[in-house]
PDB file of C-alpha atoms in Angstrom:
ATOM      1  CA  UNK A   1      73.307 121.879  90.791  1.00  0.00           C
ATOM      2  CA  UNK A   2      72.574 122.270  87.251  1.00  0.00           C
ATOM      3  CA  UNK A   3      72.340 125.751  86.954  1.00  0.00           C
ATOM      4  CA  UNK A   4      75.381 126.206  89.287  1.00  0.00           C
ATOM      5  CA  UNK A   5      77.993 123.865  87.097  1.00  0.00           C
ATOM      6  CA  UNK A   6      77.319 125.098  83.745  1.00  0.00           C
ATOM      7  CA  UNK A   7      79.786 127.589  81.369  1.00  0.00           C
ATOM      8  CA  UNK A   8      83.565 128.011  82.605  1.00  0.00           C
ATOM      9  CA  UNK A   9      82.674 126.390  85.258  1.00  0.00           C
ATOM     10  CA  UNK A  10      81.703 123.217  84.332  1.00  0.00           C
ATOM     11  CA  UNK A  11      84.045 123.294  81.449  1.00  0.00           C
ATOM     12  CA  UNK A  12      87.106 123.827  84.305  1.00  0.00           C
ATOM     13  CA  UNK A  13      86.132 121.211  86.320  1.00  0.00           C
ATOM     14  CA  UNK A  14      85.755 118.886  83.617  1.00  0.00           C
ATOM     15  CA  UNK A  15      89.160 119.968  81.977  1.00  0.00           C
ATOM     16  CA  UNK A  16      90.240 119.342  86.061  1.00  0.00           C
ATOM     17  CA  UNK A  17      89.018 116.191  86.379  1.00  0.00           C
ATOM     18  CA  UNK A  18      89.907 114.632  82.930  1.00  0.00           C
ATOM     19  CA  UNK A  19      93.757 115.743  84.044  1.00  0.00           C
ATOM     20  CA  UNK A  20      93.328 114.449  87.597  1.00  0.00           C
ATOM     21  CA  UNK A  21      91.786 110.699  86.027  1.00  0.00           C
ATOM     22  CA  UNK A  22      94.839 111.337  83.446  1.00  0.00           C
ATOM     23  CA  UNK A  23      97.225 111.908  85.840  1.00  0.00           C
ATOM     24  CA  UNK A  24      96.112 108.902  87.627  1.00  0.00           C
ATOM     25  CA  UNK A  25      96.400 106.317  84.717  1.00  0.00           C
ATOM     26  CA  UNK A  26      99.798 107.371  84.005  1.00  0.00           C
ATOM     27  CA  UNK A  27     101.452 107.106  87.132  1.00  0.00           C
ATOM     28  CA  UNK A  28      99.358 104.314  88.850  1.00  0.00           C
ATOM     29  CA  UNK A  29      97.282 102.495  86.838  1.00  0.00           C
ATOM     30  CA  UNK A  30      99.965 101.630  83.712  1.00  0.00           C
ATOM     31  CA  UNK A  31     102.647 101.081  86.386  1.00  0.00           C
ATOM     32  CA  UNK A  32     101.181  98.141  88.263  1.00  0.00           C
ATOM     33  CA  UNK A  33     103.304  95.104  87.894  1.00  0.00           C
ATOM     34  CA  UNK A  34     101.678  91.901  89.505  1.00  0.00           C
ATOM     35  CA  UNK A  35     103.126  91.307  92.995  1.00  0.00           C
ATOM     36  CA  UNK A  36     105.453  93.754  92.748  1.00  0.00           C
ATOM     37  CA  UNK A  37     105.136  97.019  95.295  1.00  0.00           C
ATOM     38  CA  UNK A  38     105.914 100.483  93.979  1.00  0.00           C
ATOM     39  CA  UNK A  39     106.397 102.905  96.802  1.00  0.00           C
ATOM     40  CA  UNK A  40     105.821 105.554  94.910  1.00  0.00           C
ATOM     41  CA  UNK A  41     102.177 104.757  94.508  1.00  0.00           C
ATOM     42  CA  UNK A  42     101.045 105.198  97.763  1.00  0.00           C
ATOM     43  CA  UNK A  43     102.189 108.722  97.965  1.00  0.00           C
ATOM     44  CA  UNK A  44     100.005 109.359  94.176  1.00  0.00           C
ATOM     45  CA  UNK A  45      97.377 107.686  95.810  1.00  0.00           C
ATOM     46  CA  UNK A  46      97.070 110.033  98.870  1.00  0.00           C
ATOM     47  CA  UNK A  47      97.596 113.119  96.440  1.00  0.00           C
ATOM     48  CA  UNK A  48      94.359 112.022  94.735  1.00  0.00           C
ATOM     49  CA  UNK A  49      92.609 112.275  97.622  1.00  0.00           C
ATOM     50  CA  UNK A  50      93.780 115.133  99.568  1.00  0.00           C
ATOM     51  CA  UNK A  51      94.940 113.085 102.625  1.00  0.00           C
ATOM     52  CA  UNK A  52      97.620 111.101 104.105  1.00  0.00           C
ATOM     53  CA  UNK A  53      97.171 108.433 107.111  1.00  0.00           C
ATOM     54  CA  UNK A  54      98.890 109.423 110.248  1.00  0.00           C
ATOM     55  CA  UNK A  55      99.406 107.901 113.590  1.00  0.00           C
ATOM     56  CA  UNK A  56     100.330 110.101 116.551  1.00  0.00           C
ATOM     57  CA  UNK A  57     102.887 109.429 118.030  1.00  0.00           C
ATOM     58  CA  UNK A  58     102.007 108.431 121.266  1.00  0.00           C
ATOM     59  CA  UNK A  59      99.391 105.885 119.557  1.00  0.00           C
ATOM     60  CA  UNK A  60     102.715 103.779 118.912  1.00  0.00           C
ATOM     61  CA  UNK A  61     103.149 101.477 121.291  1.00  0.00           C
ATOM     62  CA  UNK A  62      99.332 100.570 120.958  1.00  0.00           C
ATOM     63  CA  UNK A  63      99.700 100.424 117.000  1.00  0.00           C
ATOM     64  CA  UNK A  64     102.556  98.067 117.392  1.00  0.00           C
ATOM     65  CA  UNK A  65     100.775  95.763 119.544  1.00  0.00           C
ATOM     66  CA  UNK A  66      97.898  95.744 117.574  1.00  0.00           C
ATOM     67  CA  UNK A  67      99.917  94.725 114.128  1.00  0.00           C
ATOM     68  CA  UNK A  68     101.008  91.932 115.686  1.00  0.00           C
ATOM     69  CA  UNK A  69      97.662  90.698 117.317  1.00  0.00           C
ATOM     70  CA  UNK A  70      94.694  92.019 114.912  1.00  0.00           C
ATOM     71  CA  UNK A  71      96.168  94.092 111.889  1.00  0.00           C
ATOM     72  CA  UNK A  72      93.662  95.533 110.577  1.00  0.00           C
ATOM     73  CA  UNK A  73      92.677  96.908 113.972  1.00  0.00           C
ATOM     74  CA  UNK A  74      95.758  98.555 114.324  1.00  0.00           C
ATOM     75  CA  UNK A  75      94.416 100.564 111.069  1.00  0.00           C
ATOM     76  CA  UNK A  76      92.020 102.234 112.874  1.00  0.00           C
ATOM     77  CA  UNK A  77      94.290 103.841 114.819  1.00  0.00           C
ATOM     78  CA  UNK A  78      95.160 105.970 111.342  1.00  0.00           C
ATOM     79  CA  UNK A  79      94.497 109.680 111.306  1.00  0.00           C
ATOM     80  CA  UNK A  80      93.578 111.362 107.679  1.00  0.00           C
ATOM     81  CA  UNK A  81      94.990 114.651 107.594  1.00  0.00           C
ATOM     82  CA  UNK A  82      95.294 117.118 104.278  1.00  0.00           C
ATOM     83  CA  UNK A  83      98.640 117.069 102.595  1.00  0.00           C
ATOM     84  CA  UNK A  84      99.048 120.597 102.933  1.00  0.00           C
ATOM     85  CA  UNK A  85      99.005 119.850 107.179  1.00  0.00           C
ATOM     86  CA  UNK A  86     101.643 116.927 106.508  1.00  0.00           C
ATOM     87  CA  UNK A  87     103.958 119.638 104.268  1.00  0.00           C
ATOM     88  CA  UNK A  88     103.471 121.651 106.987  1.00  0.00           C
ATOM     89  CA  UNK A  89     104.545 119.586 109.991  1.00  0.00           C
ATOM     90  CA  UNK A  90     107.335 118.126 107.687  1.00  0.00           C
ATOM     91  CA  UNK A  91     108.781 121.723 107.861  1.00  0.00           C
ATOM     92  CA  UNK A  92     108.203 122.064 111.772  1.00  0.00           C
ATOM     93  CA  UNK A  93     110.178 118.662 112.149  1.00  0.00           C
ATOM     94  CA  UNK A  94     106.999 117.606 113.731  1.00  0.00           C
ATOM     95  CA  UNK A  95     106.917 114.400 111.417  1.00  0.00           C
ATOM     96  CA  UNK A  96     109.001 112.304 112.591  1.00  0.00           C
ATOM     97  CA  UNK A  97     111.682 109.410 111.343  1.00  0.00           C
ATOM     98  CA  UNK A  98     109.965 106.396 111.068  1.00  0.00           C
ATOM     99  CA  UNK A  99     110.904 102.595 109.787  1.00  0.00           C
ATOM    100  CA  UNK A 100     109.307 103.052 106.232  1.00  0.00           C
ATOM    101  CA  UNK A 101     107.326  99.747 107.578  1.00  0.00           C
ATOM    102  CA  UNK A 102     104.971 102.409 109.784  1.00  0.00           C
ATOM    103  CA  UNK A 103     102.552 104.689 108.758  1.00  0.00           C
ATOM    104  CA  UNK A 104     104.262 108.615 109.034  1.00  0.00           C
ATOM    105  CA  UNK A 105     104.617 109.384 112.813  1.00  0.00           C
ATOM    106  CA  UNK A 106     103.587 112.847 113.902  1.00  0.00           C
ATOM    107  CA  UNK A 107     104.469 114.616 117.213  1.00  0.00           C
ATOM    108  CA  UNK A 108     100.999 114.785 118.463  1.00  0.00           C
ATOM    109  CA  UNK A 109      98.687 113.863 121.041  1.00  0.00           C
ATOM    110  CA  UNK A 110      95.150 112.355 120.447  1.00  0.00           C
ATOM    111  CA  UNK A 111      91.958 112.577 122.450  1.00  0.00           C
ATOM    112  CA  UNK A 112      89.214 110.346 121.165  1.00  0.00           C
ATOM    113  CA  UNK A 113      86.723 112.882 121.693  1.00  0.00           C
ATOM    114  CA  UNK A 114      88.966 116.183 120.491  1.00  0.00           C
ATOM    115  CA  UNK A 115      91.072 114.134 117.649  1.00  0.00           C
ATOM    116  CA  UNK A 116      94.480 115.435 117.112  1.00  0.00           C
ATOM    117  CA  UNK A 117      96.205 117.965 119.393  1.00  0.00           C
ATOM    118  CA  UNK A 118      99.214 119.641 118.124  1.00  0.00           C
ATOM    119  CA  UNK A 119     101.694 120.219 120.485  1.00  0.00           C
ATOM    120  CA  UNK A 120     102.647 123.487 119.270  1.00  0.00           C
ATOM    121  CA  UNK A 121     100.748 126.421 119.340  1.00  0.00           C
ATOM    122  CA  UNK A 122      98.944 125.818 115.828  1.00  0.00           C
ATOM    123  CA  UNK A 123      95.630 127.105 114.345  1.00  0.00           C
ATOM    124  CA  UNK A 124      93.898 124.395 112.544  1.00  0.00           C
ATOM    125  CA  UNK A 125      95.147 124.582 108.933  1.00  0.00           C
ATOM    126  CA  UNK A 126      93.008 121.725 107.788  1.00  0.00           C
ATOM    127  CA  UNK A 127      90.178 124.310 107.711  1.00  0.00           C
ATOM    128  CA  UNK A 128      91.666 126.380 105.219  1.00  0.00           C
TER     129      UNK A 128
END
């Protein structure tokens, strides 16, 4: 590993990561207020990462059964998918409106042993 991350490009993924860990102290870190929720973090948060939770849409009625009875349960139910999928079914209208008390709804079905299935004709973009 060594010999691979040496030069430019060790030197770019340090000058990445000391933005990134920058980035991060700005907007989330020097924000937090004690007891007080900033919606905007959560959305930072998820950037950091790559991903965004998801629940399909037909896991609903399950999910809000679950909140009620065993909460963090109902979690599980939460499917990580890359931002750049979420942009992307934003602009297919396949995310849809939600109380902003539920995780983002997407139009899609889930299979426990296949994951998510678009219901559109889609190529799997999270492999790109």
């Amino acid at each position: 590993m060594d010999e691979i991350y040496q030069g430019e490009i060790a030197e770019s993924w340090q000058n990445t990561y000391e933005q990134s860990a920058k980035d991060f102290e700005m907007a989330c870190l020097r924000s937090l207020r004690p007891f007080e929720a900033d919606p905007n973090l959560e959305k930072e948060f998820y950037k950091a990462f790559d991903s965004i939770e998801v629940l399909p849409e037909p896991l609903l009625p399950e999910y809000m059964q679950m909140q009620t009875e065993n909460p963090l349960l109902a979690e599980e139910l939460l499917i990580p998918i890359r931002w750049k999928r979420y942009y992307t079914l934003i602009g297919k209208g396949q995310v849809l409106p939600r109380d902003r008390t539920l995780p983002p709804l997407v139009a899609a079905d889930y299979n426990d042993e296949l994951g998510l299935q678009w219901r559109e004709d889609h190529k799997n973009e999270d492999e790109d």
